Coordinates of C-alpha atoms in Angstrom, one line a residue:
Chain A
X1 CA 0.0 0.0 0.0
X2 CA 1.2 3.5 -1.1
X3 CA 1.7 6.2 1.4
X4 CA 0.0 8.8 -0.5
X5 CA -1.7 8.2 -3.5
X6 CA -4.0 11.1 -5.3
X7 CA -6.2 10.9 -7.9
X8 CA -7.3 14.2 -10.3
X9 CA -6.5 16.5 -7.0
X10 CA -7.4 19.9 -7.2
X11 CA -7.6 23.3 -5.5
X12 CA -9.2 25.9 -7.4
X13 CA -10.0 29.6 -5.5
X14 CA -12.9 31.5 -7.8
X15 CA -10.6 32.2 -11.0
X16 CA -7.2 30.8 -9.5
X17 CA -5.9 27.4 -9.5
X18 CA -3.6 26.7 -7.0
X19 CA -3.1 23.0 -8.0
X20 CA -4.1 20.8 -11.2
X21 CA -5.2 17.3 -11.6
X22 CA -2.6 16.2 -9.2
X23 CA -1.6 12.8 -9.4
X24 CA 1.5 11.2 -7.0
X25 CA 2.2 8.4 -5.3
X26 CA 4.4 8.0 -2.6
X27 CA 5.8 4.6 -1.0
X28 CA 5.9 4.0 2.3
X29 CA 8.9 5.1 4.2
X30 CA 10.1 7.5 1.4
X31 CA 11.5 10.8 1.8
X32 CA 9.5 12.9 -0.7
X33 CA 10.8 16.6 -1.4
X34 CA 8.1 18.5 -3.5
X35 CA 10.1 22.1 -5.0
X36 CA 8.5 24.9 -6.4
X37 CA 8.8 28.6 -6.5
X38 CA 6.2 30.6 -4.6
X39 CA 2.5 29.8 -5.7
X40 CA 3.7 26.5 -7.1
X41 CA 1.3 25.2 -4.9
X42 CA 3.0 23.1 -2.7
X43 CA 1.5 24.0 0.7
X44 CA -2.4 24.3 -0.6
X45 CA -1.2 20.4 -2.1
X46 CA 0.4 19.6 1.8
X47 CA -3.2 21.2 3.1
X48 CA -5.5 18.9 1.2
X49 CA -3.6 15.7 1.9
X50 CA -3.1 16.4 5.6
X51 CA -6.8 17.6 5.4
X52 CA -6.6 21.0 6.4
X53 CA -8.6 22.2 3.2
X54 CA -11.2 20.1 0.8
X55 CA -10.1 19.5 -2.7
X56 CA -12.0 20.9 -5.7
X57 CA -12.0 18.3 -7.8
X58 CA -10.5 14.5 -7.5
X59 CA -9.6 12.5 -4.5
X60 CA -6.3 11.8 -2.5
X61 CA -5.5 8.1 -0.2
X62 CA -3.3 9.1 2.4
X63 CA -2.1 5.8 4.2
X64 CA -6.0 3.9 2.6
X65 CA -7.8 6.3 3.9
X66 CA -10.1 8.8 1.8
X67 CA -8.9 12.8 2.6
X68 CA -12.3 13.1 1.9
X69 CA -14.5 10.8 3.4
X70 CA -12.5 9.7 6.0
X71 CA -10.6 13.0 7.1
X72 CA -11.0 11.6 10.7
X73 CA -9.1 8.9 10.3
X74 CA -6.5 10.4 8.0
X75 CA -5.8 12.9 10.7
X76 CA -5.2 10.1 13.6
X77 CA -2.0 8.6 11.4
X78 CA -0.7 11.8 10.1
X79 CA 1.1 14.9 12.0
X80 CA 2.5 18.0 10.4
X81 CA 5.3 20.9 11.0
X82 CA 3.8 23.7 9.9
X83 CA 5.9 26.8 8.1
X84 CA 6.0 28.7 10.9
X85 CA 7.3 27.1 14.2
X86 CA 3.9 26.0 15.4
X87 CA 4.5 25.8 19.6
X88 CA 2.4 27.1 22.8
X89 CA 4.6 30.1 23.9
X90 CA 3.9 30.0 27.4
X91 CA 4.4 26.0 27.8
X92 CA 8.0 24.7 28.6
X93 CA 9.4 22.4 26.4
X94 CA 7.8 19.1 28.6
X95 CA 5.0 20.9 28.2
X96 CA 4.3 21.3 24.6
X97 CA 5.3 17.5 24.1
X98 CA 3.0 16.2 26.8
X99 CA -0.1 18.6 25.4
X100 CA 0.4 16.7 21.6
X101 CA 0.5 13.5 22.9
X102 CA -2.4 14.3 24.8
X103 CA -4.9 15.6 22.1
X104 CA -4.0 12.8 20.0
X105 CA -5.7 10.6 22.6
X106 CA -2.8 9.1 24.8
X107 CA -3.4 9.3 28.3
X108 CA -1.8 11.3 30.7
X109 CA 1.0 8.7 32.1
X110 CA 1.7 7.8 28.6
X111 CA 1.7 11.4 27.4
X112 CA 4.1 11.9 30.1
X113 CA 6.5 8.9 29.1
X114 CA 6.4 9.7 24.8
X115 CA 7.3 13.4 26.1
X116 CA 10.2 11.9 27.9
X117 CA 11.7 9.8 25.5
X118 CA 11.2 12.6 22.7
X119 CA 13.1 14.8 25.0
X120 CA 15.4 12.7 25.3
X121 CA 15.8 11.9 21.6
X122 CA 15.9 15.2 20.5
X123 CA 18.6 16.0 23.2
X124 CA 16.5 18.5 24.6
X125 CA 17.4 17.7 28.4
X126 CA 19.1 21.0 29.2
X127 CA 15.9 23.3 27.9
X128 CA 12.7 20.5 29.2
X129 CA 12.0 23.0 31.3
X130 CA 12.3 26.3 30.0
X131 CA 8.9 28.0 28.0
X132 CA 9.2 27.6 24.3
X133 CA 8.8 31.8 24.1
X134 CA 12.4 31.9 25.5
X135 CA 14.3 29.6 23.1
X136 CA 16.0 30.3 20.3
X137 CA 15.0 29.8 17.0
X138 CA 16.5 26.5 16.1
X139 CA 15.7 25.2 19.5
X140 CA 11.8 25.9 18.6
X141 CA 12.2 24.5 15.0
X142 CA 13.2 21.5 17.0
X143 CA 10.9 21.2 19.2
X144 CA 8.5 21.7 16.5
X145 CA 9.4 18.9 14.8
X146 CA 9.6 16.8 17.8
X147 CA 5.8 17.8 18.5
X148 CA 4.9 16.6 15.0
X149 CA 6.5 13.0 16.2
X150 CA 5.4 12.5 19.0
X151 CA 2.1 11.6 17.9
X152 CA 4.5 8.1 16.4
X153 CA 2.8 9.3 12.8
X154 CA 3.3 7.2 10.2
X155 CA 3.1 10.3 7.5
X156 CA 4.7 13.1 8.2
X157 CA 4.9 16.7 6.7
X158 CA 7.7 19.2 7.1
X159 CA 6.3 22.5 5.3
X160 CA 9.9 24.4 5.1
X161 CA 11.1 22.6 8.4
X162 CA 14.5 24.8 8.1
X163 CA 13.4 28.2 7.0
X164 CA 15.1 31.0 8.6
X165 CA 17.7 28.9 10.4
X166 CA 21.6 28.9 10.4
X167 CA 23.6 26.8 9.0
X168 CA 24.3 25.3 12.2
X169 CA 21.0 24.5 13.4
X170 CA 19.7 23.3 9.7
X171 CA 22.8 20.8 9.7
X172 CA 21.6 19.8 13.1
X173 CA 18.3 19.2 11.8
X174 CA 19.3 16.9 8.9
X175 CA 20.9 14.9 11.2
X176 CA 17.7 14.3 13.4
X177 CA 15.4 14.1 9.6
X178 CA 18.1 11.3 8.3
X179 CA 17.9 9.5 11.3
X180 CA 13.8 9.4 10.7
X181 CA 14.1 8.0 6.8
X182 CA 12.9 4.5 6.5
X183 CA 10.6 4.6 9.7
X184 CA 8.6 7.0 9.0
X185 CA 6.9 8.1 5.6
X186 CA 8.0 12.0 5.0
X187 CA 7.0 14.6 2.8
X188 CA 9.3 17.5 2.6
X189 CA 8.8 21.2 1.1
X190 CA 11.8 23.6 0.8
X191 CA 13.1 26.5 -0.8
X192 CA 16.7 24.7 -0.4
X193 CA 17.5 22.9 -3.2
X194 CA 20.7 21.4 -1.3
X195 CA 18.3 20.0 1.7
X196 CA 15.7 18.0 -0.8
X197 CA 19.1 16.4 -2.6
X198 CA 20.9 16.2 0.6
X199 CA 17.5 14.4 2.3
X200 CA 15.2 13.2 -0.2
X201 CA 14.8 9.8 -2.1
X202 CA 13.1 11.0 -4.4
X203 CA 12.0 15.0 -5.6
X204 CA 8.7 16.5 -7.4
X205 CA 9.0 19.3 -9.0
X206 CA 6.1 22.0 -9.0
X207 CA 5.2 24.9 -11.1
X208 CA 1.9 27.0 -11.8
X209 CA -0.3 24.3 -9.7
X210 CA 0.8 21.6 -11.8
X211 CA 3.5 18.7 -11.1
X212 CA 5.9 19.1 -13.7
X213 CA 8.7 16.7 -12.8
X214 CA 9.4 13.4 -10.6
X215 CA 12.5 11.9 -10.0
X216 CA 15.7 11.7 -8.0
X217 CA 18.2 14.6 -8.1
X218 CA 20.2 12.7 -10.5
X219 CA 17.4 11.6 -13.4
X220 CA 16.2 15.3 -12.9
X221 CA 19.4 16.2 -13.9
X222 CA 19.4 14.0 -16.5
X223 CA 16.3 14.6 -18.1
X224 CA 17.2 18.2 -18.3
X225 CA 21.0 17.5 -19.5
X226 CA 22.0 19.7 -16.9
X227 CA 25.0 19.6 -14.5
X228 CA 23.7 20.8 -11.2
X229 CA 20.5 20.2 -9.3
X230 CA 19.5 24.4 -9.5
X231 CA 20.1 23.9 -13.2
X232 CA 17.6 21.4 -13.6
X233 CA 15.0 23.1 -11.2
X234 CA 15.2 26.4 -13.4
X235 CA 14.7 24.1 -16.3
X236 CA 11.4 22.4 -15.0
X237 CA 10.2 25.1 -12.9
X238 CA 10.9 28.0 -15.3
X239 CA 9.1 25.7 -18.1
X240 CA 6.1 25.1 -15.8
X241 CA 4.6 22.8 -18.6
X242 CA 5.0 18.8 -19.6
X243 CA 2.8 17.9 -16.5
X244 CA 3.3 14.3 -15.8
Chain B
X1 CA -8.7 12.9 26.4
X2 CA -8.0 15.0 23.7
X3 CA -10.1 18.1 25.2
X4 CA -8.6 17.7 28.6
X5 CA -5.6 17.7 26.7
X6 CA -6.8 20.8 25.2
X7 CA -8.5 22.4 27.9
X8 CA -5.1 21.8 30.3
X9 CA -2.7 23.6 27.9
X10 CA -5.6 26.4 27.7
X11 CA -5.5 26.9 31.8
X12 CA -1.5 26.9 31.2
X13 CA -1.9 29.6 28.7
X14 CA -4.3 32.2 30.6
X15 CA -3.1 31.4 33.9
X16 CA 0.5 32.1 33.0
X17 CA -0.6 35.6 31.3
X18 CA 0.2 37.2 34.7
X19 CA -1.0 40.7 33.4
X20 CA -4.2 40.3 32.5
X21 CA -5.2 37.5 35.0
X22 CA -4.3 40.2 38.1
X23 CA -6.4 42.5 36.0
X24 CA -9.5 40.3 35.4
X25 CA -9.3 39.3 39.3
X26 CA -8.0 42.4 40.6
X27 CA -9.5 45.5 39.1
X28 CA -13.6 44.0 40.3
X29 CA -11.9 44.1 43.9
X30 CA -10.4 47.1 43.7
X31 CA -13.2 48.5 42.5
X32 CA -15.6 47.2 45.4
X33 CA -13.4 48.5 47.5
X34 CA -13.2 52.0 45.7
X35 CA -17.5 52.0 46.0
X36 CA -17.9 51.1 49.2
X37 CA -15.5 54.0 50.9
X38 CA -17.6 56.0 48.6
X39 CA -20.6 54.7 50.2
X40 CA -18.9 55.1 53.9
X41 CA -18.3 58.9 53.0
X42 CA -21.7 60.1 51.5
X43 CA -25.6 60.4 53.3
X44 CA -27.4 58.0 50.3
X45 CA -27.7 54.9 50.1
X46 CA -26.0 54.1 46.4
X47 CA -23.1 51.6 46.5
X48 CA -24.9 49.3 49.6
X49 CA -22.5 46.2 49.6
X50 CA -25.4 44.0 49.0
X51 CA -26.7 46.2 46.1
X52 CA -23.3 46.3 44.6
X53 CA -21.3 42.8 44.9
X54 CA -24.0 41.2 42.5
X55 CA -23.2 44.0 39.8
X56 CA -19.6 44.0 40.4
X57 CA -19.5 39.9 40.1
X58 CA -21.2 40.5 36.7
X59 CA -18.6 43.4 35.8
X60 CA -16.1 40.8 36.8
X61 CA -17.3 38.5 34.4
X62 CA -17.2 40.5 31.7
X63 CA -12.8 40.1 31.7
X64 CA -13.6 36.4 30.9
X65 CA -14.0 37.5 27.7
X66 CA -11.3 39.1 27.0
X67 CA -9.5 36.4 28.4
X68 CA -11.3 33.9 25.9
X69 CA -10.9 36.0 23.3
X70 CA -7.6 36.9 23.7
X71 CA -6.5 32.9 23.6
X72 CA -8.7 31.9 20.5
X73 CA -7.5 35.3 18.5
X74 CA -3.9 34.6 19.1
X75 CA -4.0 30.8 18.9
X76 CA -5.7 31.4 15.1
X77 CA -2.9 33.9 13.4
X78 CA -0.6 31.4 15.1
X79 CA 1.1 28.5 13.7
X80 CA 0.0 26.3 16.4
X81 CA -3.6 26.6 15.3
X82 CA -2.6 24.9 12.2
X83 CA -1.2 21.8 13.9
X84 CA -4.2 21.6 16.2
X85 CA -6.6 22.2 13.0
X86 CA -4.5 19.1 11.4
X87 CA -4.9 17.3 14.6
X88 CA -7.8 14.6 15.6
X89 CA -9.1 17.5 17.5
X90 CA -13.1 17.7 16.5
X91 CA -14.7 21.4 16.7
X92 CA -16.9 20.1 19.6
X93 CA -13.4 19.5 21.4
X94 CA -11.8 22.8 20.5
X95 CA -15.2 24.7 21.9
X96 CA -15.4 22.7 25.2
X97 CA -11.6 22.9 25.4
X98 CA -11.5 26.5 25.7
X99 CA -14.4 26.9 27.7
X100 CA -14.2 24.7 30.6
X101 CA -11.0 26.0 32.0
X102 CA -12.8 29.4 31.9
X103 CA -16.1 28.3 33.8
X104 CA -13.7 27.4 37.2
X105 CA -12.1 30.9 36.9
X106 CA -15.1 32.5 36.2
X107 CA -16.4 30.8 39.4
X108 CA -13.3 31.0 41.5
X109 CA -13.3 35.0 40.5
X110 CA -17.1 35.6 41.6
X111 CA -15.8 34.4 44.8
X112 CA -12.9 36.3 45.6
X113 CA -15.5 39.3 44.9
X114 CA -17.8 37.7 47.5
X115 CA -15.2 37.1 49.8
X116 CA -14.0 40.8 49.7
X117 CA -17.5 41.5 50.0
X118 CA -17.9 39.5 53.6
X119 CA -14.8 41.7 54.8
X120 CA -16.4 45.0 53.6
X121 CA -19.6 44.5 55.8
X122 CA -22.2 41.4 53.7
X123 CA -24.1 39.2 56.2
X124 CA -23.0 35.6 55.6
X125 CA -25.4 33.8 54.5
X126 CA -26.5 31.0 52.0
X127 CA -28.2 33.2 49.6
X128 CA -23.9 34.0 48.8
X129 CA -24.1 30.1 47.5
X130 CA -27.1 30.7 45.5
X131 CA -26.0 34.1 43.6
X132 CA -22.6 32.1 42.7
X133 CA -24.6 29.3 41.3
X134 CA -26.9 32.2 39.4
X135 CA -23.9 33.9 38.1
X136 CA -23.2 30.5 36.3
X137 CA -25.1 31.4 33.1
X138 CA -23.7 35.0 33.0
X139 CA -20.0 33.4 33.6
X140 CA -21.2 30.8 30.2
X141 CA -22.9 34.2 28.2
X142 CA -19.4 35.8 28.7
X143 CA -17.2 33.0 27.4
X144 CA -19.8 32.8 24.6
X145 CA -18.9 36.4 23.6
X146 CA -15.2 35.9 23.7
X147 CA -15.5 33.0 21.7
X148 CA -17.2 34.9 19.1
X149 CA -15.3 37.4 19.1
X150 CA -12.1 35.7 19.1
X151 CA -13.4 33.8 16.0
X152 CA -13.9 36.8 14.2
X153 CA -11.2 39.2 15.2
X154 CA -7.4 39.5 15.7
X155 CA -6.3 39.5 18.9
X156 CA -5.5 43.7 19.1
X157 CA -9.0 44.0 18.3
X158 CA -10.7 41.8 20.8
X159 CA -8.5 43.6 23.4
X160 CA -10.3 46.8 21.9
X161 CA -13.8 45.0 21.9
X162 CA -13.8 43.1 24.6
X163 CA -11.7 44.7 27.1
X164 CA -12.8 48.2 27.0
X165 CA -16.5 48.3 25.0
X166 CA -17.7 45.2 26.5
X167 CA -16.6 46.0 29.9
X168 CA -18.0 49.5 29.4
X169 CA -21.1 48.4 28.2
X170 CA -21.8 45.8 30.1
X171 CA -21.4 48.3 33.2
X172 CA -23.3 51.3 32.1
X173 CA -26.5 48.6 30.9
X174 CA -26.2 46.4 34.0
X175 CA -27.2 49.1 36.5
X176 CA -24.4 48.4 38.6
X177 CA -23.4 51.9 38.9
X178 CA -26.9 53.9 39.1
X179 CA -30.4 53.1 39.1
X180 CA -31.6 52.6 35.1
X181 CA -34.9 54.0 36.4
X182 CA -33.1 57.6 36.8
X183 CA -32.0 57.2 33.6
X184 CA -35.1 56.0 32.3
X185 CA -36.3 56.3 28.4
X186 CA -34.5 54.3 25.4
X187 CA -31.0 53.8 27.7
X188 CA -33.5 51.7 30.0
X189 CA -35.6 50.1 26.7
X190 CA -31.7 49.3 25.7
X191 CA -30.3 47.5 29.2
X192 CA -34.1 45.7 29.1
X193 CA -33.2 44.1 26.3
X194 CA -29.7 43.2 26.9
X195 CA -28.9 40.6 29.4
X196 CA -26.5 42.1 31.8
X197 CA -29.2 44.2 33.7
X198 CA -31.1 40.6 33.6
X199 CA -27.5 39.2 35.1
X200 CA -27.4 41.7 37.7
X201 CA -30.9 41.4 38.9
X202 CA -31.1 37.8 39.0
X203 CA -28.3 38.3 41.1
X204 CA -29.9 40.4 43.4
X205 CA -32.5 38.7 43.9
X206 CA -31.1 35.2 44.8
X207 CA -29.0 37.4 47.6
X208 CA -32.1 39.2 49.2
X209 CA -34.2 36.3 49.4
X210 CA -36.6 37.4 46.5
X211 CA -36.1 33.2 44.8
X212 CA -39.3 34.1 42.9
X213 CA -37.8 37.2 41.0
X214 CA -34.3 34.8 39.8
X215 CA -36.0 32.9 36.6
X216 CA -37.7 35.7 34.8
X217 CA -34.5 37.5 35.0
X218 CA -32.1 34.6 34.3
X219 CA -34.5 33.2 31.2
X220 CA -33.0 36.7 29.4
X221 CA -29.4 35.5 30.4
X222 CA -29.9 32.0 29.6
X223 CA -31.1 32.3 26.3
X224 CA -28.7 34.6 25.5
X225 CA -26.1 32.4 26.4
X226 CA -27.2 30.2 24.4
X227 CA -27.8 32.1 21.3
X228 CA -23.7 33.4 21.6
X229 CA -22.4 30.5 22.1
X230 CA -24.3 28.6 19.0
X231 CA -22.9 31.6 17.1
X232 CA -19.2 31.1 18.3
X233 CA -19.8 27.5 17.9
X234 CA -21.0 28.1 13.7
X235 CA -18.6 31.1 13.2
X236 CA -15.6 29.0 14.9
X237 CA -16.1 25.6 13.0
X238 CA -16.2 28.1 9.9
X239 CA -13.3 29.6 10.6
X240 CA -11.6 26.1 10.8
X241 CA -11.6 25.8 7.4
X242 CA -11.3 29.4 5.5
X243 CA -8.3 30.4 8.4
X244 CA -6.6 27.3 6.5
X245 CA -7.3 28.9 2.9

């Protein structure tokens, strides 16, 4: 069974269409980058699979489950990262872990205990107990992250997961996305063309709401008989035609 | 689980917002004290303690609004409302989440008035019990309106709405300060039809002893409560999806 699988998906606002008969499949356990300028339409495509807006037109199976007619479900198996760090300001870091566990149905002791480990995976010991306000940037991107795991999702989106970060904390956050590869199905948006290469199995390219391109870095390049990854993004996004 | 999940990190968030928490809780007391060394310094009878502590619980109430709106309006231009919308979280969880940690503070507020009250010179007795349990529906109208209100508006303008309109209004049309009949005309047509006056008085008369006067007055608040909150509950589950556009 695929991961994702969508059929025909669309988003259309009035006169606008933000994405075009849409259609992808992703295995499980794959890291799937999707690229595109701005107004590609990669977060409205993130929205409808993790069910955050209904499609226009078509259908989407995220892990079996219809986005549309089981959005329920779909939401119980998937967890995102949002753009923005997404954290309570005026929880600690304990705090914020414990409250996702929590409204994803785990009980208190066992909220407590997924909180912990997560901690303690993410090497967050020394800040547990500071509020999330007072951390710095790449600490909350962290912690945001670790929020979207701790509900043990078995899809996971990172919309921009590094944005705004130094080079520092976005190699530090590789490290802790490569160690997730393999267990746990992602799907990655990014502005960085080095992070989908350096991360991603395989990469979609997007451009004017449609999905122009799928492949890895390397049959990208290929296809576009170009030598370097940016090279064959300008070449498929700056087309924006051949839809797949 | 998941709204006392919800409902937990919603107490964390208003009861760590020092500010306006000593504000809500403070600024009724102060007042009540303020009134009544008015009343201990002038030959008519217009701030009487047991006159004004069912008025001032009501003015009281009105900050639980701001304090409801304030949470809803920040947690939706925030990030985090996006993870919670992408959540299992159903709207029925994110409307009782945010109000049942309010109803306690709304309670635990009416009676820190009350108990300022009993130092200032109110006769103990149960009728005290009774006006807190009255106050119930007013404490539920108010959460209602910051609900709305936080649905609709960011959160500088729910501190404009809520914290200085509301609370104005809902002073001036409650006849906490003066007698409405001295006013009289359209302002009193007005506060009749609102149901703060209706809060106030119900109030009142669970405290004197007058049991038969409570329902008329608290059907007004009751129904009003209930109207606001089915109109947070539409305008918020509505929000959940065009916020996300």
């Amino acid at each position: 069974m695929s991961a994702i699988k969508t059929n025909n998906l669309g988003k259309k606002y009035k006169d606008r269409i933000a994405v075009e008969a849409l259609d992808l499949e992703v295995g499980q356990g794959e890291l799937f980058a999707l690229l595109g300028v701005n107004g590609a339409g990669k977060t409205t495509t993130i929205k409808m699979l993790s069910c955050l807006i209904k499609p226009s037109s078509g259908d989407a199976s995220v892990l079996g489950n219809s986005i549309i007619s089981a959005p329920h479900k779909v939401k119980e198996l998937i967890n995102v990262s949002p753009q923005e760090t997404a954290i309570a300001p005026n929880l600690t870091v304990r705090e914020n872990l414990e409250f996702i566990a929590g409204i994803y149905g785990n009980s208190k002791m066992s909220s407590k205990k997924m909180a912990a480990a997560m901690i303690d995976s993410f090497k967050m010991s020394a800040i547990a107990e500071d509020k999330a306000k007072i951390l710095s940037g790449g600490w909350q991107r962290r912690l945001s992250i670790a929020m979207a795991l701790i509900s043990e999702p078995q899809l996971l989106f990172l919309d921009e997961p590094t944005l705004g970060l130094d080079v520092l904390a976005r190699r530090e956050l590789w490290s802790v996305i490569k160690e997730l590869k393999g267990k746990v199905t992602i799907i990655l948006t990014t502005h960085y063309l080095e992070e989908a290469v350096a991360l991603s199995d395989r990469i979609g390219i997007m451009s004017a709401g449609r999905l122009c391109e799928i492949g890895t870095a390397d049959e990208l390049m290929n296809k576009t008989e170009t030598t370097s990854f940016e090279d064959a993004f300008v070449a498929i996004a700056g087309e924006g035609g051949n839809s797949i | 689980m998941k709204m006392v999940a919800f409902a937990a990190r919603n107490s964390k968030e208003i009861l760590r917002d020092r500010i306006n928490l000593a504000f809500g809780i403070g600024f009724p007391v102060i007042l009540l004290l303020l009134l009544t060394a008015i009343q201990s310094n002038i030959p008519v009878d217009l701030f009487r303690i047991s006159n004004l502590i069912p008025g001032i619980t009501v003015f009281g109430l009105s900050f639980i609004s701001l304090f409801s709106g304030l949470l809803i309006a920040k947690d939706r231009t925030s990030s985090l409302m996006l993870r919670l919308f992408a959540s299992p979280l159903t709207a029925r969880d994110f409307i009782f989440g945010y109000t049942m940690p309010l109803l306690p503070m709304a309670i635990m507020q009416t009676i820190v008035c009350f108990v300022v009250a009993l130092f200032l010179g109110l006769s103990f007795s149960l009728n005290i019990l009774l006006t807190i349990v009255v106050s119930i529906p007013a404490a539920i109208l108010f959460i209602a309106i910051g609900l709305l209100c936080g649905s609709i508006f960011t959160d500088k303008q729910v501190g404009g709405i809520c914290g200085a309109l509301l609370t104005n209004l809902s002073a001036w049309l409650s006849g906490t300060w003066f007698d409405l009949e001295l006013v009289g005309g359209g302002f009193k047509k007005i506060a009749e039809l609102l149901p703060f006056m209706h809060a106030v008085e119900a109030g009142r008369a669970a405290l004197s002893g007058n049991f038969e006067l409570i329902m008329p007055h608290l059907w007004w608040v009751i129904g009003y409560a209930a109207l606001i909150m089915f109109a947070a509950i539409i305008v918020f589950t509505r929000k959940m999806s065009s916020d996300n556009k």
